[in-house]
mmCIF file of C-alpha atoms in Angstrom:
data_model
loop_
_atom_site.group_PDB
_atom_site.id
_atom_site.type_symbol
_atom_site.label_atom_id
_atom_site.label_comp_id
_atom_site.label_asym_id
_atom_site.label_seq_id
_atom_site.Cartn_x
_atom_site.Cartn_y
_atom_site.Cartn_z
ATOM 1 C CA ALA A 571 0.000 0.000 0.000
ATOM 2 C CA GLN A 572 1.109 3.530 -0.688
ATOM 3 C CA SER A 573 2.009 5.491 2.415
ATOM 4 C CA VAL A 574 4.090 8.326 3.765
ATOM 5 C CA THR A 575 5.656 8.338 7.204
ATOM 6 C CA GLN A 576 6.874 11.375 9.043
ATOM 7 C CA PRO A 577 8.343 9.911 12.224
ATOM 8 C CA ASP A 578 8.750 13.198 14.072
ATOM 9 C CA ILE A 579 5.476 14.675 15.272
ATOM 10 C CA HIS A 580 7.046 17.707 16.876
ATOM 11 C CA ILE A 581 10.520 19.267 16.536
ATOM 12 C CA THR A 582 11.931 22.218 18.396
ATOM 13 C CA VAL A 583 15.026 24.083 17.261
ATOM 14 C CA SER A 584 16.741 27.335 18.114
ATOM 15 C CA GLU A 585 16.736 30.128 15.608
ATOM 16 C CA GLY A 586 19.838 29.872 13.436
ATOM 17 C CA ALA A 587 20.238 26.142 13.973
ATOM 18 C CA SER A 588 20.096 23.644 11.141
ATOM 19 C CA LEU A 589 16.994 21.593 10.489
ATOM 20 C CA GLU A 590 16.199 18.199 9.029
ATOM 21 C CA LEU A 591 12.665 16.838 8.793
ATOM 22 C CA ARG A 592 12.354 13.176 7.946
ATOM 23 C CA CYS A 593 10.048 11.605 5.400
ATOM 24 C CA ASN A 594 9.857 7.961 4.308
ATOM 25 C CA TYR A 595 7.523 6.660 1.653
ATOM 26 C CA SER A 596 6.192 3.420 0.301
ATOM 27 C CA TYR A 597 5.125 3.588 -3.336
ATOM 28 C CA GLY A 598 4.908 1.007 -6.084
ATOM 29 C CA ALA A 599 6.257 3.080 -8.914
ATOM 30 C CA THR A 600 8.750 5.911 -9.171
ATOM 31 C CA PRO A 601 7.196 8.511 -6.948
ATOM 32 C CA TYR A 602 6.668 12.194 -7.308
ATOM 33 C CA LEU A 603 7.572 13.733 -3.948
ATOM 34 C CA PHE A 604 6.519 16.996 -2.392
ATOM 35 C CA TRP A 605 6.999 19.067 0.727
ATOM 36 C CA TYR A 606 4.278 21.508 1.754
ATOM 37 C CA VAL A 607 4.192 23.972 4.639
ATOM 38 C CA GLN A 608 1.067 25.005 6.509
ATOM 39 C CA SER A 609 0.945 27.990 8.833
ATOM 40 C CA PRO A 610 -1.780 27.992 11.515
ATOM 41 C CA GLY A 611 -5.215 28.460 10.010
ATOM 42 C CA GLN A 612 -3.820 28.637 6.499
ATOM 43 C CA GLY A 613 -3.702 26.477 3.423
ATOM 44 C CA LEU A 614 -0.732 24.537 2.130
ATOM 45 C CA GLN A 615 2.137 26.174 0.313
ATOM 46 C CA LEU A 616 4.384 24.122 -1.931
ATOM 47 C CA LEU A 617 8.015 24.267 -0.773
ATOM 48 C CA LEU A 618 9.588 21.963 -3.344
ATOM 49 C CA LYS A 619 9.022 18.892 -5.447
ATOM 50 C CA TYR A 620 10.965 16.023 -6.963
ATOM 51 C CA PHE A 621 9.981 14.307 -10.192
ATOM 52 C CA SER A 622 13.234 13.034 -11.656
ATOM 53 C CA GLY A 623 16.837 13.983 -12.317
ATOM 54 C CA ASP A 624 19.074 15.557 -9.709
ATOM 55 C CA THR A 625 18.223 13.999 -6.373
ATOM 56 C CA LEU A 626 18.932 17.203 -4.462
ATOM 57 C CA VAL A 627 16.189 19.720 -5.093
ATOM 58 C CA GLN A 628 16.060 23.332 -4.062
ATOM 59 C CA GLY A 629 12.878 25.005 -2.944
ATOM 60 C CA ILE A 630 11.610 28.307 -1.706
ATOM 61 C CA LYS A 631 12.572 29.981 1.577
ATOM 62 C CA GLY A 632 16.011 28.339 1.577
ATOM 63 C CA PHE A 633 14.758 24.773 1.892
ATOM 64 C CA GLU A 634 16.165 21.774 0.082
ATOM 65 C CA ALA A 635 15.384 18.073 0.042
ATOM 66 C CA GLU A 636 17.271 14.987 -1.037
ATOM 67 C CA PHE A 637 15.687 11.947 -2.652
ATOM 68 C CA LYS A 638 17.351 8.690 -1.616
ATOM 69 C CA ARG A 639 15.809 5.784 -3.447
ATOM 70 C CA SER A 640 17.745 3.151 -1.474
ATOM 71 C CA GLN A 641 16.311 4.490 1.773
ATOM 72 C CA SER A 642 12.887 5.450 0.390
ATOM 73 C CA SER A 643 13.424 8.841 1.946
ATOM 74 C CA PHE A 644 12.922 12.463 1.000
ATOM 75 C CA ASN A 645 14.182 14.490 3.939
ATOM 76 C CA LEU A 646 13.765 18.254 4.095
ATOM 77 C CA ARG A 647 16.658 20.417 5.244
ATOM 78 C CA LYS A 648 17.478 24.019 5.957
ATOM 79 C CA PRO A 649 20.921 25.179 7.102
ATOM 80 C CA SER A 650 19.708 28.029 9.310
ATOM 81 C CA VAL A 651 16.160 28.253 10.637
ATOM 82 C CA HIS A 652 14.318 31.540 11.038
ATOM 83 C CA TRP A 653 11.540 32.194 13.557
ATOM 84 C CA SER A 654 9.114 32.601 10.641
ATOM 85 C CA ASP A 655 9.708 28.951 9.683
ATOM 86 C CA ALA A 656 7.596 27.796 12.619
ATOM 87 C CA ALA A 657 4.733 25.882 11.010
ATOM 88 C CA GLU A 658 3.522 22.401 10.150
ATOM 89 C CA TYR A 659 5.372 20.573 7.395
ATOM 90 C CA PHE A 660 3.841 17.847 5.281
ATOM 91 C CA CYS A 661 5.553 15.380 3.020
ATOM 92 C CA ALA A 662 3.443 13.932 0.208
ATOM 93 C CA VAL A 663 3.793 11.380 -2.572
ATOM 94 C CA GLY A 664 1.838 11.298 -5.804
ATOM 95 C CA SER A 665 1.771 10.587 -9.487
ATOM 96 C CA ASN A 666 0.842 12.504 -12.590
ATOM 97 C CA THR A 667 -2.714 11.311 -12.621
ATOM 98 C CA ASP A 668 -3.981 10.967 -9.147
ATOM 99 C CA LYS A 669 -4.275 12.039 -5.577
ATOM 100 C CA LEU A 670 -1.534 13.035 -3.196
ATOM 101 C CA ILE A 671 -0.891 10.881 -0.157
ATOM 102 C CA PHE A 672 0.204 12.926 2.814
ATOM 103 C CA GLY A 673 2.143 12.144 5.937
ATOM 104 C CA THR A 674 0.737 13.157 9.287
ATOM 105 C CA GLY A 675 2.961 16.204 9.460
ATOM 106 C CA THR A 676 5.775 17.542 11.624
ATOM 107 C CA ARG A 677 5.133 20.590 13.737
ATOM 108 C CA LEU A 678 8.201 22.844 13.907
ATOM 109 C CA GLN A 679 8.714 25.184 16.817
ATOM 110 C CA VAL A 680 11.525 27.759 16.724
ATOM 111 C CA PHE A 681 12.951 29.319 19.856
ATOM 112 C CA PRO A 682 14.752 32.684 19.725
ATOM 113 C CA ASN B 7 -3.006 35.762 -10.847
ATOM 114 C CA ALA B 8 -5.474 34.622 -8.264
ATOM 115 C CA GLY B 9 -4.733 31.334 -6.612
ATOM 116 C CA VAL B 10 -7.256 28.724 -5.573
ATOM 117 C CA MET B 11 -10.160 30.363 -3.815
ATOM 118 C CA GLN B 12 -12.441 28.705 -1.339
ATOM 119 C CA ASN B 13 -15.516 29.992 0.384
ATOM 120 C CA PRO B 14 -16.693 30.255 2.931
ATOM 121 C CA ARG B 15 -13.519 30.195 5.026
ATOM 122 C CA HIS B 16 -15.481 29.200 8.087
ATOM 123 C CA LEU B 17 -18.840 27.445 8.225
ATOM 124 C CA VAL B 18 -20.911 26.512 11.244
ATOM 125 C CA ARG B 19 -23.744 24.043 10.885
ATOM 126 C CA ARG B 20 -26.025 22.208 13.279
ATOM 127 C CA ARG B 21 -26.357 18.463 13.067
ATOM 128 C CA GLY B 22 -28.665 17.467 10.241
ATOM 129 C CA GLN B 23 -28.118 20.585 8.144
ATOM 130 C CA GLU B 24 -26.405 20.722 4.782
ATOM 131 C CA ALA B 25 -22.966 22.170 4.120
ATOM 132 C CA ARG B 26 -21.900 23.499 0.727
ATOM 133 C CA LEU B 27 -18.247 24.252 0.168
ATOM 134 C CA ARG B 28 -17.086 26.078 -2.938
ATOM 135 C CA CYS B 29 -13.774 26.005 -4.730
ATOM 136 C CA SER B 30 -12.668 28.162 -7.634
ATOM 137 C CA PRO B 31 -9.484 26.726 -9.140
ATOM 138 C CA VAL B 32 -6.626 28.726 -10.540
ATOM 139 C CA LYS B 33 -7.726 30.240 -13.844
ATOM 140 C CA GLY B 34 -7.026 27.756 -16.595
ATOM 141 C CA HIS B 35 -6.774 24.732 -14.291
ATOM 142 C CA SER B 36 -9.205 21.980 -15.187
ATOM 143 C CA HIS B 37 -8.324 19.472 -12.468
ATOM 144 C CA VAL B 38 -9.733 19.840 -8.958
ATOM 145 C CA TYR B 39 -9.046 17.763 -5.861
ATOM 146 C CA TRP B 40 -10.731 17.827 -2.476
ATOM 147 C CA TYR B 41 -8.996 16.808 0.735
ATOM 148 C CA ARG B 42 -10.129 16.644 4.341
ATOM 149 C CA GLN B 43 -7.932 17.386 7.334
ATOM 150 C CA LEU B 44 -9.127 16.209 10.702
ATOM 151 C CA PRO B 45 -7.653 17.860 13.816
ATOM 152 C CA GLU B 46 -4.019 16.883 14.402
ATOM 153 C CA GLU B 47 -3.922 14.802 11.216
ATOM 154 C CA GLY B 48 -2.599 15.090 7.693
ATOM 155 C CA LEU B 49 -4.731 15.640 4.636
ATOM 156 C CA LYS B 50 -6.757 12.748 3.286
ATOM 157 C CA PHE B 51 -7.813 12.599 -0.337
ATOM 158 C CA MET B 52 -11.532 12.647 -1.019
ATOM 159 C CA VAL B 53 -12.250 13.171 -4.703
ATOM 160 C CA TYR B 54 -10.647 14.193 -7.998
ATOM 161 C CA LEU B 55 -12.699 15.914 -10.673
ATOM 162 C CA GLN B 56 -12.228 17.329 -14.123
ATOM 163 C CA LYS B 57 -14.748 19.572 -15.767
ATOM 164 C CA GLU B 58 -18.133 17.803 -15.503
ATOM 165 C CA ASN B 59 -16.525 14.479 -14.606
ATOM 166 C CA ILE B 60 -15.652 12.638 -11.418
ATOM 167 C CA ILE B 61 -12.378 10.845 -12.052
ATOM 168 C CA ASP B 62 -11.630 9.281 -8.677
ATOM 169 C CA GLU B 63 -13.916 9.348 -5.659
ATOM 170 C CA SER B 64 -12.237 6.565 -3.742
ATOM 171 C CA GLY B 65 -11.805 8.771 -0.662
ATOM 172 C CA MET B 66 -15.368 9.990 -0.459
ATOM 173 C CA PRO B 67 -17.675 8.561 2.200
ATOM 174 C CA LYS B 68 -20.356 6.525 0.480
ATOM 175 C CA GLU B 69 -23.232 8.437 2.005
ATOM 176 C CA ARG B 70 -24.080 12.098 2.459
ATOM 177 C CA PHE B 71 -21.069 13.412 0.512
ATOM 178 C CA SER B 72 -21.100 14.498 -3.122
ATOM 179 C CA ALA B 73 -18.955 16.656 -5.359
ATOM 180 C CA GLU B 74 -19.332 18.328 -8.710
ATOM 181 C CA PHE B 75 -17.294 20.506 -11.029
ATOM 182 C CA PRO B 76 -19.675 21.971 -13.604
ATOM 183 C CA LYS B 77 -18.713 23.374 -16.957
ATOM 184 C CA GLU B 78 -19.248 26.862 -15.592
ATOM 185 C CA GLY B 79 -18.665 27.929 -12.030
ATOM 186 C CA PRO B 80 -16.832 26.592 -9.033
ATOM 187 C CA SER B 81 -16.472 23.061 -7.793
ATOM 188 C CA ILE B 82 -18.894 22.232 -4.991
ATOM 189 C CA LEU B 83 -18.442 19.756 -2.157
ATOM 190 C CA ARG B 84 -21.776 19.029 -0.581
ATOM 191 C CA ILE B 85 -22.330 17.331 2.747
ATOM 192 C CA GLN B 86 -25.894 16.437 3.595
ATOM 193 C CA GLN B 87 -27.208 15.865 7.121
ATOM 194 C CA VAL B 88 -23.916 16.808 8.744
ATOM 195 C CA VAL B 89 -22.743 15.072 11.895
ATOM 196 C CA ARG B 90 -20.172 16.173 14.466
ATOM 197 C CA GLY B 91 -17.578 13.887 12.899
ATOM 198 C CA ASP B 92 -17.716 15.979 9.736
ATOM 199 C CA SER B 93 -16.036 18.860 11.585
ATOM 200 C CA ALA B 94 -12.742 19.351 9.801
ATOM 201 C CA ALA B 95 -10.849 21.577 7.421
ATOM 202 C CA TYR B 96 -11.659 20.904 3.786
ATOM 203 C CA PHE B 97 -9.044 21.865 1.244
ATOM 204 C CA CYS B 98 -9.370 22.177 -2.471
ATOM 205 C CA ALA B 99 -6.427 21.950 -4.850
ATOM 206 C CA SER B 100 -6.147 22.453 -8.581
ATOM 207 C CA SER B 101 -3.641 21.582 -11.262
ATOM 208 C CA PRO B 102 -3.207 22.466 -14.925
ATOM 209 C CA ASP B 103 -3.236 20.058 -17.852
ATOM 210 C CA PHE B 104 0.410 20.650 -18.596
ATOM 211 C CA LEU B 105 1.635 20.035 -15.033
ATOM 212 C CA ARG B 106 -0.934 17.770 -13.473
ATOM 213 C CA GLU B 107 1.583 16.460 -10.982
ATOM 214 C CA THR B 108 1.654 19.725 -9.060
ATOM 215 C CA GLN B 109 -1.362 20.668 -7.017
ATOM 216 C CA TYR B 110 -1.934 24.170 -5.710
ATOM 217 C CA PHE B 111 -3.997 24.453 -2.574
ATOM 218 C CA GLY B 112 -6.611 26.903 -1.436
ATOM 219 C CA PRO B 113 -6.858 28.303 2.095
ATOM 220 C CA GLY B 114 -9.469 25.757 3.134
ATOM 221 C CA THR B 115 -12.941 25.842 4.641
ATOM 222 C CA ARG B 116 -13.160 25.072 8.325
ATOM 223 C CA LEU B 117 -16.433 23.328 9.038
ATOM 224 C CA LEU B 118 -17.738 23.145 12.581
ATOM 225 C CA VAL B 119 -20.788 21.028 13.304
ATOM 226 C CA LEU B 120 -22.558 21.826 16.546
#
């Protein structure tokens, strides 16, 4: 069955520290992978996506993610976190014809 | 360019009433998806529509829920005889023909059933 696992429900970091949010997927075919961010009471904003090619993808707001097929992972990283990055982050897997399957999300808290 | 628009943003209904949620996709997008987000959970797919057609409704509850995307006008998600368990945030997303892999989300409608 297709699924996405985000093992960390809640992460707290200090402003300026580096960040890595984990995402593992289970998908029958070559997946399309996405990271979305959701601020409280808001919709989802696309941070970055991977379809094919270079396994390290750059996104908006200084985020990047690396696709590792051998580990079925697509972890999100940022070298230096800003207080405005506090939000909920969702990893998702999909295809070109169908629905997205989302993980349960990781809530990021940033301390000054 | 306007993004995906949803209205109302907040909706309060009493048990047994009907809820109608509207979604206007990005101009030029002909693919619409509805998702539901229960408190403290991720988004769950409900239904995928193209103009006038339901393509995949595998995530829709079998009863009380329906969706449409008419030739003209917004997509509508309709919930009849709402129950407290229907309280959730409902998100609409759209994608264009040339980049169907990427879905752009609206701000959501938060439904509260009293």
